[in-house]
PDB file of C-alpha atoms in Angstrom:
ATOM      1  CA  UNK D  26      -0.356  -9.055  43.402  1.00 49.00           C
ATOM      2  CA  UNK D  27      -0.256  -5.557  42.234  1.00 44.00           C
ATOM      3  CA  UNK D  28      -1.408  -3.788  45.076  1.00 43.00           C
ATOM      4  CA  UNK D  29       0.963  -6.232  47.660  1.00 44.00           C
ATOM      5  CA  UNK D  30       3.649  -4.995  45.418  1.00 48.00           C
ATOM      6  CA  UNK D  31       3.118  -1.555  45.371  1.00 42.00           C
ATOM      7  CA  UNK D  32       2.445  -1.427  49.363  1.00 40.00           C
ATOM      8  CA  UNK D  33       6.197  -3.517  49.283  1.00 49.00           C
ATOM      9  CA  UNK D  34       7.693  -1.072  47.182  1.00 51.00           C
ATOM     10  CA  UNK D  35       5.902   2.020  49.377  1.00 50.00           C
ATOM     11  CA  UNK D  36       7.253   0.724  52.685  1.00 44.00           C
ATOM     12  CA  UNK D  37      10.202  -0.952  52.079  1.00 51.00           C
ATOM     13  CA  UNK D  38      11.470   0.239  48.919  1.00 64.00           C
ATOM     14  CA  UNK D  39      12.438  -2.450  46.158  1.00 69.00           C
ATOM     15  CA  UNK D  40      15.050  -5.584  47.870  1.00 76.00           C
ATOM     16  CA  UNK D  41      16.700  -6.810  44.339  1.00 83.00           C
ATOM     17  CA  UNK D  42      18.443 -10.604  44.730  1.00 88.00           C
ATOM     18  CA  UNK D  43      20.430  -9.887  41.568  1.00 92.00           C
ATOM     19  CA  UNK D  44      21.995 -12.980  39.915  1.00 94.00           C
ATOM     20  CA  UNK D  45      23.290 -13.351  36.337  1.00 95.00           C
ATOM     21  CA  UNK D  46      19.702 -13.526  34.124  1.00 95.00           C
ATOM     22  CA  UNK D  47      19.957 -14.103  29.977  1.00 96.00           C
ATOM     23  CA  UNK D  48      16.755 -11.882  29.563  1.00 97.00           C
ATOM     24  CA  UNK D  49      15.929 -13.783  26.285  1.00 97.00           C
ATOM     25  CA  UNK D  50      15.062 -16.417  28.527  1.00 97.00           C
ATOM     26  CA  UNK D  51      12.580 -14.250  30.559  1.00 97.00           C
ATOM     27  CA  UNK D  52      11.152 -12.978  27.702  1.00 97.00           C
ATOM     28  CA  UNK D  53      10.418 -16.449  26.145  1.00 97.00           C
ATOM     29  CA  UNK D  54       9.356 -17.820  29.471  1.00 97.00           C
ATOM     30  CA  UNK D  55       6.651 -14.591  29.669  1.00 96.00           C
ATOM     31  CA  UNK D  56       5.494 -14.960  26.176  1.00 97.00           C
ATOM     32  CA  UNK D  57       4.921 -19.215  27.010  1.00 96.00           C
ATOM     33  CA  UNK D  58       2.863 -18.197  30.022  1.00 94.00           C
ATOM     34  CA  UNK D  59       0.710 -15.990  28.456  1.00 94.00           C
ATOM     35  CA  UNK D  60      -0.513 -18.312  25.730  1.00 93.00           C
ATOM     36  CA  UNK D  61      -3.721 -19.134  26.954  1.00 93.00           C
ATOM     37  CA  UNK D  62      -4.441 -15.017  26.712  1.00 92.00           C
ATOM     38  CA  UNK D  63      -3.000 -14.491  23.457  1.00 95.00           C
ATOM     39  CA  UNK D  64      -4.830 -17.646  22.253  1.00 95.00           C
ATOM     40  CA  UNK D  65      -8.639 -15.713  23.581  1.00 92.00           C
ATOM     41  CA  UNK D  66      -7.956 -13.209  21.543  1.00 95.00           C
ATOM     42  CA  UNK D  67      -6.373 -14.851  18.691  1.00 97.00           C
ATOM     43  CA  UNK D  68      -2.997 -12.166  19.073  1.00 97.00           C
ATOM     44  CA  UNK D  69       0.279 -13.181  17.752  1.00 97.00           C
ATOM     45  CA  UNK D  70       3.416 -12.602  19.909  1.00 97.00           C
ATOM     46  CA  UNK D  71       6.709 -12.115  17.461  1.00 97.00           C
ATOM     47  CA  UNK D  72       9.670 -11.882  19.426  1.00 98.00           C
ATOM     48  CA  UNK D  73      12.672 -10.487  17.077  1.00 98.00           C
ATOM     49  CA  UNK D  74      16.235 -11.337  19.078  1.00 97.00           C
ATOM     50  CA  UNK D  75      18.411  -9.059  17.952  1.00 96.00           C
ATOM     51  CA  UNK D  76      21.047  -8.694  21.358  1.00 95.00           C
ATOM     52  CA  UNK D  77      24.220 -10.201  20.527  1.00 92.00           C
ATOM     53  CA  UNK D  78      24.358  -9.841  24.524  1.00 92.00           C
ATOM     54  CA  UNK D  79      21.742 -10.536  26.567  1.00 94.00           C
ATOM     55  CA  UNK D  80      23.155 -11.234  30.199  1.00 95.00           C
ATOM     56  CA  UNK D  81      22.095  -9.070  32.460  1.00 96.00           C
ATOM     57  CA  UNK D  82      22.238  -8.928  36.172  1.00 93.00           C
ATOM     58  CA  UNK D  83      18.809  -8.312  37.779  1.00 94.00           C
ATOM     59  CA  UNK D  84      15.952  -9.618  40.257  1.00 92.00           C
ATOM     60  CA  UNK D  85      14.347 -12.909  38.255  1.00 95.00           C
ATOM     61  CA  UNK D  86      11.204 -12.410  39.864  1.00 90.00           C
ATOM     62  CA  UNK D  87      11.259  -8.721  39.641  1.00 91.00           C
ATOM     63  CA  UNK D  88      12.195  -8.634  35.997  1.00 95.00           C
ATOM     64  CA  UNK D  89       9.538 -11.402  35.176  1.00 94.00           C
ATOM     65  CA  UNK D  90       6.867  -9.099  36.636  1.00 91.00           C
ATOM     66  CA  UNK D  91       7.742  -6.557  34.710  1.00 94.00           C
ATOM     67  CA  UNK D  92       7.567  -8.315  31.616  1.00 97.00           C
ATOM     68  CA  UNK D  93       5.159  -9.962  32.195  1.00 94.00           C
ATOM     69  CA  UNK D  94       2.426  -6.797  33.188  1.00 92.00           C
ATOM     70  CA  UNK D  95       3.723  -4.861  29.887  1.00 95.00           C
ATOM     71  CA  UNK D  96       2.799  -8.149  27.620  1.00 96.00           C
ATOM     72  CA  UNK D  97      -0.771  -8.701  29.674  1.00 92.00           C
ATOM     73  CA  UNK D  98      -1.155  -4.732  28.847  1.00 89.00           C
ATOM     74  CA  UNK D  99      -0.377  -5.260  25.498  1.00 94.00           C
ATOM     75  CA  UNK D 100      -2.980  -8.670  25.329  1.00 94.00           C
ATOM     76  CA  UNK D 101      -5.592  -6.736  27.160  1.00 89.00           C
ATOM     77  CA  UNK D 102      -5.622  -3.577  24.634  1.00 88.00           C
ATOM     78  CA  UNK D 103      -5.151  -5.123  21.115  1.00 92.00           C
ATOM     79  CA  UNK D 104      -7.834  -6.643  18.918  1.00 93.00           C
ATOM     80  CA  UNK D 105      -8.842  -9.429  18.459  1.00 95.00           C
ATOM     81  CA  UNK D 106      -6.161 -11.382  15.254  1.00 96.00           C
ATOM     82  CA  UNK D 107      -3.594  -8.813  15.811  1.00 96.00           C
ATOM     83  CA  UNK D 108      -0.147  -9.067  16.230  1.00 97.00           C
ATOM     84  CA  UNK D 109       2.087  -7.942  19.215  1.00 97.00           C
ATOM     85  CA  UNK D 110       6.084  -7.229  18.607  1.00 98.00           C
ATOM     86  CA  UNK D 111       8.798  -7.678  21.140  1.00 98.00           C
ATOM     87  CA  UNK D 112      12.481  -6.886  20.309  1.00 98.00           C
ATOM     88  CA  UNK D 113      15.526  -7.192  21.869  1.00 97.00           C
ATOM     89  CA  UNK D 114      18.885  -5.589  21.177  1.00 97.00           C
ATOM     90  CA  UNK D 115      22.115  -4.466  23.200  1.00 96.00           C
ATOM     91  CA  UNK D 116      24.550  -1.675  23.043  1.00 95.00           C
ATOM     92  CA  UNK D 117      27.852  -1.679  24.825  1.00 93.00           C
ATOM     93  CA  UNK D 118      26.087  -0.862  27.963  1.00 94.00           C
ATOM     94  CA  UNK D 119      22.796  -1.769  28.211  1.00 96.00           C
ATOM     95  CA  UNK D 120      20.221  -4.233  26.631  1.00 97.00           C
ATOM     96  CA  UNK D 121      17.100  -2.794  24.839  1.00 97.00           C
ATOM     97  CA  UNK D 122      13.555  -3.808  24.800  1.00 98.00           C
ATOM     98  CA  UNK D 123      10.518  -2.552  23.285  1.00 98.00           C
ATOM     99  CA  UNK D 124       6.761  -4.155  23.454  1.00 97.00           C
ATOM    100  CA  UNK D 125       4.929  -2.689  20.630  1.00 97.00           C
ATOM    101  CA  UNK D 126       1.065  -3.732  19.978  1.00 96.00           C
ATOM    102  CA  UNK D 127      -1.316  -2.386  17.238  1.00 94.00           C
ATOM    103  CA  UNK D 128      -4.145  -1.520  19.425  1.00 90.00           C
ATOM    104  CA  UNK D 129      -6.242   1.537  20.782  1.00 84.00           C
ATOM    105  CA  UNK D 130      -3.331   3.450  21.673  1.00 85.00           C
ATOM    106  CA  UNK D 131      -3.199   6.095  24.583  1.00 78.00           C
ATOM    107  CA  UNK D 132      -3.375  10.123  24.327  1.00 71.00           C
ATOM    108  CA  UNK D 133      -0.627  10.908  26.199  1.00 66.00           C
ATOM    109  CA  UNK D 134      -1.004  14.338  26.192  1.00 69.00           C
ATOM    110  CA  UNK D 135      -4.613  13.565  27.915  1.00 57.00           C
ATOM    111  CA  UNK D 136      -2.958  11.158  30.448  1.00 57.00           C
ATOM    112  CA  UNK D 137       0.095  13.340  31.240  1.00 61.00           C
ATOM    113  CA  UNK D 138       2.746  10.511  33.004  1.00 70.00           C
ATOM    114  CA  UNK D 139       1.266   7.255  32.456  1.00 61.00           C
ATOM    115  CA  UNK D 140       3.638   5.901  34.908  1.00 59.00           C
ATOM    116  CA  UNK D 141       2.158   7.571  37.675  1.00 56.00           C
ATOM    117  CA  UNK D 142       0.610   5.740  40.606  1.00 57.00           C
ATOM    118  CA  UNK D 143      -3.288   5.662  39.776  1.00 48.00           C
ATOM    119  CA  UNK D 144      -3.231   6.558  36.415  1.00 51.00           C
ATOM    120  CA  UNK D 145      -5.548   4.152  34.072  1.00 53.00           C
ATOM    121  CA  UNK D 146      -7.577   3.967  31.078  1.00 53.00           C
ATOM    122  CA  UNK D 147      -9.650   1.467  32.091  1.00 47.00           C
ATOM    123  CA  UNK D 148     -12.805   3.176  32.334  1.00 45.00           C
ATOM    124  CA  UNK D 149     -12.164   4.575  28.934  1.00 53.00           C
ATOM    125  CA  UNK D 150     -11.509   1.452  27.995  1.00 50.00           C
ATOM    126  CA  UNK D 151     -13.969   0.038  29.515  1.00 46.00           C
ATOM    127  CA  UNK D 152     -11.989  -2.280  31.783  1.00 50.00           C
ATOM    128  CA  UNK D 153     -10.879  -2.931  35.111  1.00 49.00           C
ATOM    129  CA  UNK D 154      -7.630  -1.369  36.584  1.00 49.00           C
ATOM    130  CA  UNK D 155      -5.710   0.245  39.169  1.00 48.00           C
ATOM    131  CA  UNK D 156      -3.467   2.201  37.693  1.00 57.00           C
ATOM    132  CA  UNK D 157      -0.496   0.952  39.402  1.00 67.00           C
ATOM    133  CA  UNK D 158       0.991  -1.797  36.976  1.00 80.00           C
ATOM    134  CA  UNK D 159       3.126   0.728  34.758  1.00 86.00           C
ATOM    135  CA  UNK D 160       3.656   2.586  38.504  1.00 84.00           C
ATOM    136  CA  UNK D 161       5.345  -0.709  38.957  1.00 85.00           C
ATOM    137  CA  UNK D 162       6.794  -1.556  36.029  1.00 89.00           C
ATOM    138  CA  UNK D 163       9.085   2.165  36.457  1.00 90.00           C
ATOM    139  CA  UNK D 164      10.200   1.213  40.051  1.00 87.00           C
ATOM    140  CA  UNK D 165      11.739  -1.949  39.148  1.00 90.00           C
ATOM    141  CA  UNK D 166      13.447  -0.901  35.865  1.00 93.00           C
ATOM    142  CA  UNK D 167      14.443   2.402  37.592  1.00 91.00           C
ATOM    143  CA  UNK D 168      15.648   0.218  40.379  1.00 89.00           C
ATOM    144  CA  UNK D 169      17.968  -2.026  38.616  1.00 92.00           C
ATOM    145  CA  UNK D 170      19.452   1.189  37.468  1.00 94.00           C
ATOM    146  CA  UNK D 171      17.449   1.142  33.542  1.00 96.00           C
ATOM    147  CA  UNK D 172      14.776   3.500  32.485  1.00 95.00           C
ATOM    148  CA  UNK D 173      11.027   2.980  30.698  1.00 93.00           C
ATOM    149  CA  UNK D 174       9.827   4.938  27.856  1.00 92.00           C
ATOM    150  CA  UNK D 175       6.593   4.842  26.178  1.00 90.00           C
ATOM    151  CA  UNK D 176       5.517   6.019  23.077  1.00 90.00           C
ATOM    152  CA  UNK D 177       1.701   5.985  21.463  1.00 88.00           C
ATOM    153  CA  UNK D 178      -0.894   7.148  19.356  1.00 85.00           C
ATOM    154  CA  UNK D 179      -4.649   6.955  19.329  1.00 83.00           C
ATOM    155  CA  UNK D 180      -5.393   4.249  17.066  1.00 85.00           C
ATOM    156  CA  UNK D 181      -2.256   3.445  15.676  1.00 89.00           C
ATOM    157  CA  UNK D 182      -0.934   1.354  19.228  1.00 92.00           C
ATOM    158  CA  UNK D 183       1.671   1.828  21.898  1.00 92.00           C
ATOM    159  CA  UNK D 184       5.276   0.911  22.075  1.00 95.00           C
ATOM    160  CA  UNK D 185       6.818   0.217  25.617  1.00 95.00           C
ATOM    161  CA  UNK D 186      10.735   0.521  25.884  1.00 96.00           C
ATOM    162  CA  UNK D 187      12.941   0.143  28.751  1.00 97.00           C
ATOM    163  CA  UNK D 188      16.621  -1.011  29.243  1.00 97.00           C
ATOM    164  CA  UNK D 189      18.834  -3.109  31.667  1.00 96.00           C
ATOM    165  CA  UNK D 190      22.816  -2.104  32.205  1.00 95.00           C
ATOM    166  CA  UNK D 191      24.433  -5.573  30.842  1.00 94.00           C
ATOM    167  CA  UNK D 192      25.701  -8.024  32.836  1.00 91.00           C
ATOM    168  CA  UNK D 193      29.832  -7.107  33.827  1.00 82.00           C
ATOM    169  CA  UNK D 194      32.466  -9.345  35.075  1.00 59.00           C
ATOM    170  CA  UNK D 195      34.466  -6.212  35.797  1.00 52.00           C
ATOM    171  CA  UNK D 196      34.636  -5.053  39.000  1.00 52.00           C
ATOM    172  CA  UNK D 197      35.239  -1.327  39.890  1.00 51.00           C
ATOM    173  CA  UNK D 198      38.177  -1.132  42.184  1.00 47.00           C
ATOM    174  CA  UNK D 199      38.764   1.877  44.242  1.00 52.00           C
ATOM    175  CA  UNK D 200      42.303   3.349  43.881  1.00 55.00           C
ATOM    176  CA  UNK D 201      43.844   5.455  46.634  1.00 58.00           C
ATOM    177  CA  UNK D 202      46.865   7.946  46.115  1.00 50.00           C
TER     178      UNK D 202
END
């Protein structure tokens, strides 16, 4: 799936079939599907709701994938018992999230721009990767006009944080003189 949507996204750019999206909803949905891989590893997922607006307007299925790959990331690098944070907030603009686990954590200085295509940790980690789901991740959010952020230490875990512009019902009319 990964590598059909990179090749997608290198040949065609990203196609976004916005509609109006409550991203709780996506993020709830994520977390429900990805029981059976927190429940391996016995890993927690808290998910703090803070947004008092939440709407955005965004791909479903594009959104979801993101989510979904920074959660699986999260999974696959935290230890076994441990707990993995999600939080959600909103400004006037745009709505916040961050993905925080408590695992390995990533020396960024080592890695330079982990959201580059083919950049991976997996044989340090001793796992099995591409190097193209972050890759990913930073061409939808940058495509539904957000940005992605991460922030990390060796040993002390890695935070993931991107936004959304919120949902508006105003339209931007053009005015001629």
């Amino acid at each position: 799936d990964k590598i059909l949507c990179h090749y997608k996204q290198k040949n065609s750019n990203i196609i976004l079939n916005k509609e109006k999206i409550k991203f709780s909803s996506v993020i709830l949905s994520a977390i429900d599907e990805m029981r059976y891989l927190t429940a391996d590893k016995d890993i927690q997922i808290r998910f703090f709701d803070d947004s008092a607006n939440d709407f955005i307007e965004a791909d479903y299925i594009e959104i979801k994938r993101v989510i979904n790959n920074l959660i699986s990331n999260a999974i696959e690098y935290s230890p076994v018992g441990s707990d993995i944070d999600i939080r959600l907030y909103n400004n006037s603009e745009n709505v916040f999230c961050e993905i925080k686990d408590y695992g390995a954590g990533i020396n960024l200085e080592k890695y330079g721009n982990i959201f580059d295509e083919y950049i991976t940790l997996s044989k340090e980690q001793k796992k099995i990767g591409f190097g193209l789901g972050l890759h990913i991740c930073r061409s939808i959010i940058l495509a539904h006009g957000g940005n992605i952020t991460i922030s990390s230490k060796p040993q002390r875990g890695t935070t993931i944080s991107f936004n959304i512009p919120l949902f508006s019902t105003i339209e931007t009319v053009k005015v001629e003189e």
